[in-house]
mmCIF file of C-alpha atoms in Angstrom:
data_model
loop_
_atom_site.group_PDB
_atom_site.id
_atom_site.type_symbol
_atom_site.label_atom_id
_atom_site.label_comp_id
_atom_site.label_asym_id
_atom_site.label_seq_id
_atom_site.Cartn_x
_atom_site.Cartn_y
_atom_site.Cartn_z
ATOM 1 C CA MET A 662 0.182 0.129 -0.012
ATOM 2 C CA ALA A 663 1.404 3.574 -0.805
ATOM 3 C CA PRO A 664 1.660 6.002 1.674
ATOM 4 C CA VAL A 665 -0.222 8.880 2.338
ATOM 5 C CA LEU A 666 1.714 12.237 1.836
ATOM 6 C CA PRO A 667 5.073 10.993 1.563
ATOM 7 C CA LEU A 668 8.137 13.365 2.005
ATOM 8 C CA VAL A 669 11.713 12.378 1.053
ATOM 9 C CA LEU A 670 13.660 13.554 4.101
ATOM 10 C CA PRO A 671 17.249 13.799 3.808
ATOM 11 C CA LEU A 672 19.328 13.989 6.785
ATOM 12 C CA GLN A 673 20.088 17.695 7.072
ATOM 13 C CA LEU A 674 16.217 18.208 6.303
ATOM 14 C CA ARG A 675 15.388 15.819 9.112
ATOM 15 C CA ILE A 676 17.400 17.695 11.652
ATOM 16 C CA ARG A 677 15.834 21.385 10.551
ATOM 17 C CA LEU A 678 12.463 19.692 11.072
ATOM 18 C CA ALA A 679 13.463 19.152 14.231
ATOM 19 C CA GLN A 680 14.449 21.590 15.549
ATOM 20 C CA GLY A 681 11.953 23.762 13.953
ATOM 21 C CA LEU A 682 9.261 21.504 15.791
ATOM 22 C CA TRP A 683 11.260 22.473 19.232
ATOM 23 C CA LEU A 684 10.794 26.309 18.563
ATOM 24 C CA LEU A 685 6.874 25.270 17.048
ATOM 25 C CA SER A 686 6.162 23.777 20.574
ATOM 26 C CA TRP A 687 7.159 25.809 23.034
ATOM 27 C CA LEU A 688 5.251 28.399 21.078
ATOM 28 C CA LEU A 689 2.394 26.135 20.720
ATOM 29 C CA ALA A 690 3.151 26.140 24.657
ATOM 30 C CA LEU A 691 3.134 30.029 25.351
ATOM 31 C CA ALA A 692 -0.320 29.794 23.547
ATOM 32 C CA GLY A 693 -1.598 26.995 25.092
ATOM 33 C CA GLY A 694 -0.591 28.817 28.429
ATOM 34 C CA LEU A 695 -2.140 32.471 27.320
ATOM 35 C CA THR A 696 -5.502 30.479 26.227
ATOM 36 C CA LEU A 697 -5.555 29.615 29.915
ATOM 37 C CA LEU A 698 -5.353 33.058 30.946
ATOM 38 C CA CYS A 699 -8.053 34.459 28.549
ATOM 39 C CA SER A 700 -10.399 31.690 29.832
ATOM 40 C CA GLY A 701 -9.407 32.127 33.313
ATOM 41 C CA HIS A 702 -9.927 35.774 33.009
ATOM 42 C CA LEU A 703 -13.921 35.579 31.351
ATOM 43 C CA LEU A 704 -14.768 32.823 33.922
ATOM 44 C CA VAL A 705 -13.441 35.086 36.766
ATOM 45 C CA GLN A 706 -16.045 38.407 35.027
ATOM 46 C CA LEU A 707 -18.521 35.825 34.887
ATOM 47 C CA TRP A 708 -18.333 34.621 38.384
ATOM 48 C CA HIS A 709 -18.471 38.528 39.510
ATOM 49 C CA LEU A 710 -21.412 39.143 36.659
ATOM 50 C CA GLY A 711 -23.478 36.000 36.829
ATOM 51 C CA THR A 712 -26.325 37.096 38.612
ATOM 52 C CA PHE A 713 -26.872 39.498 35.610
ATOM 53 C CA LEU A 714 -27.035 36.711 33.195
ATOM 54 C CA ALA A 715 -30.284 34.314 32.986
ATOM 55 C CA PRO A 716 -29.609 31.271 34.153
ATOM 56 C CA SER A 717 -30.338 29.695 30.625
ATOM 57 C CA CYS A 718 -27.893 31.653 29.551
ATOM 58 C CA ALA A 719 -25.022 28.879 28.186
ATOM 59 C CA PHE A 720 -21.779 31.487 27.297
ATOM 60 C CA SER A 721 -20.257 29.867 30.133
ATOM 61 C CA ALA A 722 -19.520 26.807 28.394
ATOM 62 C CA LEU A 723 -17.182 28.749 25.830
ATOM 63 C CA PRO A 724 -14.707 29.658 28.890
ATOM 64 C CA GLN A 725 -14.771 26.077 30.539
ATOM 65 C CA THR A 726 -14.318 24.288 27.360
ATOM 66 C CA ALA A 727 -11.210 26.709 26.324
ATOM 67 C CA LEU A 728 -9.897 25.803 29.540
ATOM 68 C CA ALA A 729 -9.402 22.261 28.712
ATOM 69 C CA ALA A 730 -8.454 23.144 25.397
ATOM 70 C CA GLY A 731 -5.836 25.212 26.845
ATOM 71 C CA ILE A 732 -4.656 22.385 29.141
ATOM 72 C CA VAL A 733 -4.203 19.914 26.549
ATOM 73 C CA ALA A 734 -2.763 22.333 24.299
ATOM 74 C CA LEU A 735 0.089 23.272 26.943
ATOM 75 C CA GLY A 736 0.842 19.586 27.600
ATOM 76 C CA LEU A 737 1.351 19.065 23.573
ATOM 77 C CA GLY A 738 3.418 21.575 23.496
ATOM 78 C CA LEU A 739 6.276 20.800 26.184
ATOM 79 C CA GLY A 740 5.652 16.901 25.231
ATOM 80 C CA GLY A 741 6.519 17.942 21.544
ATOM 81 C CA ALA A 742 9.233 20.215 22.398
ATOM 82 C CA GLU A 743 10.831 17.034 24.523
ATOM 83 C CA ALA A 744 10.153 14.881 21.950
ATOM 84 C CA SER A 745 11.649 16.748 18.815
ATOM 85 C CA ARG A 746 14.703 17.827 21.384
ATOM 86 C CA ALA A 747 15.403 13.837 22.523
ATOM 87 C CA SER A 748 15.272 12.977 18.542
ATOM 88 C CA LEU A 749 18.464 14.516 18.183
ATOM 89 C CA ASN A 750 20.396 12.231 20.194
ATOM 90 C CA ALA A 751 20.181 8.182 19.146
ATOM 91 C CA ALA A 752 20.618 7.812 23.110
ATOM 92 C CA GLN A 753 17.464 9.746 24.073
ATOM 93 C CA TYR A 754 15.114 8.970 21.767
ATOM 94 C CA PRO A 755 14.623 5.357 22.071
ATOM 95 C CA PRO A 756 12.562 5.995 25.501
ATOM 96 C CA TRP A 757 10.305 8.556 23.043
ATOM 97 C CA ARG A 758 9.289 5.830 20.727
ATOM 98 C CA GLY A 759 6.673 4.464 22.682
ATOM 99 C CA VAL A 760 4.958 7.797 23.963
ATOM 100 C CA LEU A 761 5.363 9.821 20.583
ATOM 101 C CA GLY A 762 2.211 7.756 19.076
ATOM 102 C CA PRO A 763 -0.381 7.850 21.957
ATOM 103 C CA LEU A 764 0.768 11.694 22.687
ATOM 104 C CA LEU A 765 -0.361 11.993 18.367
ATOM 105 C CA VAL A 766 -3.426 10.575 18.801
ATOM 106 C CA ALA A 767 -4.409 12.274 21.820
ATOM 107 C CA GLY A 768 -3.577 15.831 20.536
ATOM 108 C CA THR A 769 -5.214 15.008 17.320
ATOM 109 C CA ALA A 770 -8.665 13.042 18.591
ATOM 110 C CA GLY A 771 -8.394 15.377 22.604
ATOM 111 C CA GLY A 772 -7.006 18.541 21.824
ATOM 112 C CA GLY A 773 -8.275 18.626 18.389
ATOM 113 C CA GLY A 774 -11.254 18.360 19.011
ATOM 114 C CA LEU A 775 -11.583 20.404 21.923
ATOM 115 C CA LEU A 776 -10.100 23.281 19.981
ATOM 116 C CA VAL A 777 -12.954 22.741 17.310
ATOM 117 C CA PHE A 778 -15.783 22.778 19.946
ATOM 118 C CA ALA A 779 -14.560 26.020 21.565
ATOM 119 C CA LEU A 780 -14.040 27.861 18.139
ATOM 120 C CA SER A 781 -17.572 27.052 17.639
ATOM 121 C CA LEU A 782 -18.451 28.377 20.632
ATOM 122 C CA ALA A 783 -16.570 31.196 20.286
ATOM 123 C CA LEU A 784 -18.483 32.540 16.797
ATOM 124 C CA PHE A 785 -21.894 31.281 18.289
ATOM 125 C CA LEU A 786 -22.048 31.867 21.935
ATOM 126 C CA PRO A 787 -21.486 35.699 22.179
ATOM 127 C CA GLY A 788 -25.149 36.056 20.813
ATOM 128 C CA SER A 789 -26.666 34.578 23.130
ATOM 129 C CA LEU A 790 -26.127 36.974 25.524
ATOM 130 C CA ASP A 791 -28.099 39.650 24.627
ATOM 131 C CA ALA A 792 -31.279 37.636 25.466
ATOM 132 C CA GLY A 793 -29.286 36.523 28.549
ATOM 133 C CA LEU A 794 -28.397 39.713 29.756
ATOM 134 C CA GLU A 795 -31.928 41.550 29.167
ATOM 135 C CA GLU A 796 -33.789 38.354 31.460
ATOM 136 C CA GLY A 797 -30.747 38.804 33.643
ATOM 137 C CA LEU A 798 -30.863 42.240 34.309
ATOM 138 C CA GLY A 799 -34.197 43.581 34.415
ATOM 139 C CA THR A 800 -35.038 40.676 37.313
ATOM 140 C CA ALA A 801 -31.943 42.241 38.876
ATOM 141 C CA LEU A 802 -33.513 45.939 38.692
ATOM 142 C CA VAL A 803 -36.513 43.990 40.053
ATOM 143 C CA HIS A 804 -35.088 43.049 43.355
ATOM 144 C CA TYR A 805 -33.042 45.554 43.641
ATOM 145 C CA LYS A 806 -35.689 46.739 46.660
ATOM 146 C CA ASP A 807 -35.530 42.951 48.086
ATOM 147 C CA THR A 808 -32.378 43.861 50.518
ATOM 148 C CA GLU A 809 -34.337 41.245 53.698
ATOM 149 C CA MET A 810 -35.828 38.735 51.372
ATOM 150 C CA PRO A 811 -33.439 35.642 51.302
ATOM 151 C CA GLY A 812 -31.811 34.659 48.151
ATOM 152 C CA HIS A 813 -31.429 38.136 46.748
ATOM 153 C CA CYS A 814 -30.739 40.317 50.118
ATOM 154 C CA HIS A 815 -27.585 41.048 47.750
ATOM 155 C CA ALA A 816 -29.226 42.521 44.903
ATOM 156 C CA LYS A 817 -29.135 46.021 45.419
ATOM 157 C CA ARG A 818 -24.626 45.739 46.939
ATOM 158 C CA LEU A 819 -24.441 44.218 43.053
ATOM 159 C CA VAL A 820 -26.053 46.601 41.154
ATOM 160 C CA ASP A 821 -25.151 49.397 42.821
ATOM 161 C CA GLU A 822 -21.276 47.555 42.257
ATOM 162 C CA LEU A 823 -22.128 47.247 39.081
ATOM 163 C CA GLN A 824 -22.880 50.968 37.830
ATOM 164 C CA LEU A 825 -20.728 52.579 40.224
ATOM 165 C CA ARG A 826 -17.907 49.865 37.929
ATOM 166 C CA HIS A 827 -18.793 49.843 34.510
ATOM 167 C CA HIS A 828 -19.940 53.104 34.491
ATOM 168 C CA CYS A 829 -23.689 52.650 33.852
ATOM 169 C CA CYS A 830 -27.460 53.045 34.946
ATOM 170 C CA GLY A 831 -30.484 50.867 34.390
ATOM 171 C CA ARG A 832 -30.783 48.364 31.934
ATOM 172 C CA HIS A 833 -30.807 50.387 28.609
ATOM 173 C CA GLY A 834 -30.617 54.100 30.439
ATOM 174 C CA TYR A 835 -31.336 55.612 33.540
ATOM 175 C CA LYS A 836 -35.781 55.673 32.898
ATOM 176 C CA ASP A 837 -35.557 51.859 33.149
ATOM 177 C CA TRP A 838 -35.559 52.665 37.326
ATOM 178 C CA PHE A 839 -38.700 54.607 36.652
ATOM 179 C CA GLY A 840 -40.687 51.447 35.962
ATOM 180 C CA VAL A 841 -39.396 49.171 39.102
ATOM 181 C CA GLN A 842 -39.892 49.809 43.005
ATOM 182 C CA TRP A 843 -36.767 50.160 43.694
ATOM 183 C CA VAL A 844 -37.293 51.797 47.321
ATOM 184 C CA SER A 845 -37.643 49.586 49.499
ATOM 185 C CA SER A 846 -40.560 49.453 51.596
ATOM 186 C CA ARG A 847 -39.519 49.460 55.035
ATOM 187 C CA TYR A 848 -38.222 53.304 54.636
ATOM 188 C CA LEU A 849 -42.105 54.382 53.152
ATOM 189 C CA ASP A 850 -44.687 56.910 55.188
ATOM 190 C CA PRO A 851 -47.625 54.509 55.129
ATOM 191 C CA SER A 852 -49.320 57.679 56.622
ATOM 192 C CA ASP A 853 -47.786 59.945 54.086
ATOM 193 C CA GLN A 854 -50.720 60.491 51.608
ATOM 194 C CA ASP A 855 -47.967 61.245 48.181
ATOM 195 C CA VAL A 856 -46.895 57.488 49.294
ATOM 196 C CA VAL A 857 -50.204 55.834 49.236
ATOM 197 C CA ALA A 858 -51.390 58.107 46.126
ATOM 198 C CA ARG A 859 -48.503 56.447 44.216
ATOM 199 C CA ILE A 860 -49.226 52.974 45.281
ATOM 200 C CA GLN A 861 -52.646 53.130 44.875
ATOM 201 C CA SER A 862 -52.624 54.364 41.495
ATOM 202 C CA ASN A 863 -49.797 51.788 40.532
ATOM 203 C CA VAL A 864 -52.069 48.206 38.966
ATOM 204 C CA GLU A 865 -49.569 45.760 41.078
ATOM 205 C CA GLY A 866 -49.412 48.340 44.267
ATOM 206 C CA LEU A 867 -45.634 49.680 42.903
ATOM 207 C CA TYR A 868 -44.441 52.647 44.593
ATOM 208 C CA LEU A 869 -42.826 54.271 41.589
ATOM 209 C CA ILE A 870 -41.260 57.731 41.271
ATOM 210 C CA ASP A 871 -39.114 59.189 38.870
ATOM 211 C CA GLY A 872 -35.752 58.595 40.353
ATOM 212 C CA VAL A 873 -33.019 56.779 40.035
ATOM 213 C CA PRO A 874 -30.040 55.561 42.727
ATOM 214 C CA PHE A 875 -27.314 57.062 43.707
ATOM 215 C CA SER A 876 -25.114 54.661 42.062
ATOM 216 C CA CYS A 877 -26.090 55.777 38.906
ATOM 217 C CA CYS A 878 -24.422 59.857 39.655
ATOM 218 C CA ASN A 879 -21.661 60.746 37.910
ATOM 219 C CA PRO A 880 -18.737 61.214 40.767
ATOM 220 C CA HIS A 881 -17.084 63.601 37.598
ATOM 221 C CA SER A 882 -20.164 66.046 36.989
ATOM 222 C CA PRO A 883 -19.443 69.479 38.218
ATOM 223 C CA ARG A 884 -22.518 69.752 40.010
ATOM 224 C CA PRO A 885 -24.471 67.928 42.363
ATOM 225 C CA CYS A 886 -26.160 65.119 41.351
ATOM 226 C CA LEU A 887 -29.980 65.120 40.557
ATOM 227 C CA GLN A 888 -31.792 61.549 42.003
ATOM 228 C CA SER A 889 -35.891 62.405 41.897
ATOM 229 C CA GLY A 890 -38.155 64.390 40.052
ATOM 230 C CA LEU A 891 -36.070 64.120 37.011
ATOM 231 C CA SER A 892 -38.903 64.039 34.628
ATOM 232 C CA ASP A 893 -40.414 67.527 36.331
ATOM 233 C CA SER A 894 -38.544 70.349 34.313
ATOM 234 C CA PHE A 895 -39.839 72.848 36.791
ATOM 235 C CA ALA A 896 -38.572 70.541 39.523
ATOM 236 C CA HIS A 897 -35.251 71.026 38.568
ATOM 237 C CA PRO A 898 -34.776 74.169 35.964
ATOM 238 C CA LEU A 899 -31.036 73.924 35.000
ATOM 239 C CA PHE A 900 -31.433 70.317 34.044
ATOM 240 C CA ASP A 901 -31.263 68.823 30.966
ATOM 241 C CA PRO A 902 -33.569 65.969 30.650
ATOM 242 C CA GLN A 903 -31.422 65.364 27.016
ATOM 243 C CA GLN A 904 -28.003 65.662 28.827
ATOM 244 C CA PRO A 905 -28.464 63.249 31.656
ATOM 245 C CA ASN A 906 -24.727 62.753 30.808
ATOM 246 C CA LEU A 907 -23.952 65.833 33.255
ATOM 247 C CA ASN A 908 -25.157 64.281 36.284
ATOM 248 C CA LEU A 909 -25.968 60.327 35.353
ATOM 249 C CA TRP A 910 -24.298 57.910 33.387
ATOM 250 C CA ALA A 911 -25.374 58.308 30.196
ATOM 251 C CA GLN A 912 -25.281 54.408 29.160
ATOM 252 C CA GLY A 913 -27.291 50.825 30.222
ATOM 253 C CA CYS A 914 -25.592 48.372 31.678
ATOM 254 C CA HIS A 915 -26.916 45.736 29.251
ATOM 255 C CA GLU A 916 -24.967 47.681 26.245
ATOM 256 C CA VAL A 917 -21.791 48.452 28.418
ATOM 257 C CA LEU A 918 -21.935 44.943 29.522
ATOM 258 C CA LEU A 919 -22.864 43.247 26.317
ATOM 259 C CA GLY A 920 -20.015 45.211 24.545
ATOM 260 C CA HIS A 921 -17.324 43.685 27.871
ATOM 261 C CA LEU A 922 -18.404 39.987 27.770
ATOM 262 C CA GLN A 923 -17.989 39.883 23.453
ATOM 263 C CA GLY A 924 -14.658 42.176 23.936
ATOM 264 C CA LEU A 925 -13.530 39.276 26.121
ATOM 265 C CA ALA A 926 -15.178 36.321 23.818
ATOM 266 C CA ARG A 927 -13.902 37.874 21.094
ATOM 267 C CA LYS A 928 -10.001 37.829 22.077
ATOM 268 C CA LEU A 929 -10.253 34.262 23.260
ATOM 269 C CA GLY A 930 -11.532 32.960 19.997
ATOM 270 C CA SER A 931 -8.474 34.852 18.317
ATOM 271 C CA MET A 932 -6.381 32.949 20.696
ATOM 272 C CA LEU A 933 -7.974 29.952 19.750
ATOM 273 C CA ALA A 934 -7.358 30.329 16.426
ATOM 274 C CA VAL A 935 -3.672 30.978 16.774
ATOM 275 C CA THR A 936 -3.575 27.765 19.259
ATOM 276 C CA PHE A 937 -5.212 25.254 16.959
ATOM 277 C CA LEU A 938 -2.899 26.355 13.818
ATOM 278 C CA LEU A 939 0.236 26.068 15.792
ATOM 279 C CA GLN A 940 -1.217 22.921 17.107
ATOM 280 C CA ALA A 941 -2.220 21.205 13.877
ATOM 281 C CA VAL A 942 1.331 22.352 12.631
ATOM 282 C CA VAL A 943 3.243 20.719 15.209
ATOM 283 C CA LEU A 944 0.985 17.813 15.363
ATOM 284 C CA LEU A 945 2.317 17.433 11.494
ATOM 285 C CA GLY A 946 5.560 17.689 11.680
ATOM 286 C CA LEU A 947 5.985 15.082 14.705
ATOM 287 C CA ARG A 948 4.145 12.702 12.898
ATOM 288 C CA TYR A 949 6.451 13.337 9.533
ATOM 289 C CA LEU A 950 9.673 13.010 11.946
ATOM 290 C CA GLN A 951 8.276 9.889 13.672
ATOM 291 C CA THR A 952 7.573 7.522 10.199
ATOM 292 C CA ALA A 953 11.060 9.314 9.226
ATOM 293 C CA LEU A 954 12.530 7.876 11.859
ATOM 294 C CA GLU A 955 10.890 4.900 12.643
ATOM 295 C CA GLY A 956 12.395 3.904 9.474
ATOM 296 C CA LEU A 957 15.808 4.963 10.486
ATOM 297 C CA GLY A 958 15.281 2.499 13.859
ATOM 298 C CA GLY A 959 14.942 5.830 15.725
ATOM 299 C CA VAL A 960 18.604 7.307 14.677
ATOM 300 C CA ILE A 961 18.143 10.658 12.927
ATOM 301 C CA ASP A 962 21.652 10.839 11.683
ATOM 302 C CA GLY A 963 21.281 7.755 9.869
ATOM 303 C CA GLU A 964 23.109 7.584 6.300
ATOM 304 C CA GLY A 965 20.848 8.149 3.772
ATOM 305 C CA GLU A 966 16.972 9.369 3.010
ATOM 306 C CA THR A 967 14.371 8.126 4.391
ATOM 307 C CA GLN A 968 10.418 9.170 3.609
ATOM 308 C CA GLY A 969 8.109 10.692 6.405
ATOM 309 C CA TYR A 970 4.365 10.224 5.851
ATOM 310 C CA LEU A 971 0.712 11.010 7.448
ATOM 311 C CA PHE A 972 -0.349 7.109 7.081
ATOM 312 C CA SER A 973 0.811 4.275 5.721
ATOM 313 C CA GLY A 974 -1.556 3.310 3.074
ATOM 314 C CA GLY A 975 -4.071 5.376 1.432
ATOM 315 C CA LEU A 976 -7.877 4.995 2.717
ATOM 316 C CA LYS A 977 -8.602 3.075 0.544
ATOM 317 C CA ASP A 978 -6.127 0.827 0.599
ATOM 318 C CA MET A 979 -6.717 0.388 4.172
ATOM 319 C CA LEU A 980 -10.854 0.062 4.474
ATOM 320 C CA LYS A 981 -10.034 -2.939 1.769
ATOM 321 C CA THR A 982 -7.247 -4.669 3.388
ATOM 322 C CA ALA A 983 -9.767 -4.150 6.687
ATOM 323 C CA TRP A 984 -12.748 -5.820 5.008
ATOM 324 C CA GLN A 985 -10.697 -8.578 3.452
ATOM 325 C CA GLN A 986 -9.375 -9.573 7.305
ATOM 326 C CA ARG A 987 -13.021 -9.017 8.407
ATOM 327 C CA GLY A 988 -14.643 -11.376 5.598
ATOM 328 C CA VAL A 989 -11.679 -14.169 7.028
ATOM 329 C CA ALA A 990 -12.151 -13.323 10.588
ATOM 330 C CA HIS A 991 -16.224 -14.436 10.051
ATOM 331 C CA ARG A 992 -15.145 -17.357 7.386
ATOM 332 C CA PRO A 993 -16.104 -20.789 8.576
ATOM 333 C CA ALA A 994 -13.717 -22.987 9.315
ATOM 334 C CA PRO A 995 -13.699 -26.080 6.819
ATOM 335 C CA GLU A 996 -14.618 -29.109 8.616
ATOM 336 C CA GLU A 997 -11.875 -31.916 9.408
ATOM 337 C CA ALA A 998 -12.104 -34.922 7.276
ATOM 338 C CA PRO A 999 -12.197 -38.422 9.576
ATOM 339 C CA PRO A 1000 -8.636 -39.611 9.245
ATOM 340 C CA LYS A 1001 -8.010 -42.420 7.831
ATOM 341 C CA GLU A 1002 -8.272 -46.074 8.318
ATOM 342 C CA ALA A 1003 -4.724 -48.277 8.290
#
């Protein structure tokens, strides 16, 4: 059977291949380490911002898969660097003859599969962030007032930290706070007629005001922050509702978080693509180096030329041989003839 993609490798070319693979393997290990850092950073960000994502959002699968792919790429890079270095010494290469084959299979099937899966997630999962943030941020705003309710007692602190750290206000803007009750009922005076009127005027019995929490205030504003009566033009004559950025953060948290997380996903996807290309080149080079050295008995400086290849036979011949062996294995054995009498 003719080998698949054969390549004649003389002595100098074999040495250069081993030296080049040593360098590429270290680059692969570096790319795998950077992939680990990018995926770990994205996981930490999701751990902090997980409250503002819907439970059905599967975006966290991207950094988790990329983390596993980075670990495999790092291990393959370190193993490839050591194997290519050992191949330059006839005394150090024999232990690698039994290790290099399983390493190539594990790197191709496991590492390649994880990288392809992580790349597909990096392409398609960021689109699910829009709906996940829409639902998660809406739920967080609704529970902002529930400071004493189990399971939601930290909602106020988390939303305030989000708006202060990312310079945003509301889901899509500061007016989103006008449609939810963000003031806790424990701070409302039931004898106040204005409070009673606002609650009775709402179908759901909510206390709605045209104000925002303090975390929406821009500390860089040259004027005091206005938090209440924002829709009343007579309450603040010098306040221009068309320019809320003078006092409040202009952007909504949905837009800010969407751009932030999608930017991290794009960086991680770029690192995954670079890691995939380096891993493919290293695996191909190691396979050619392995088959070339097997033809020389594991000695790289053997005399004469040798041939490296990907597979020992073509796909058609391999399938034909396997089918013939299957037929021979399932063919019934002929019955033994009874011994002749003397």
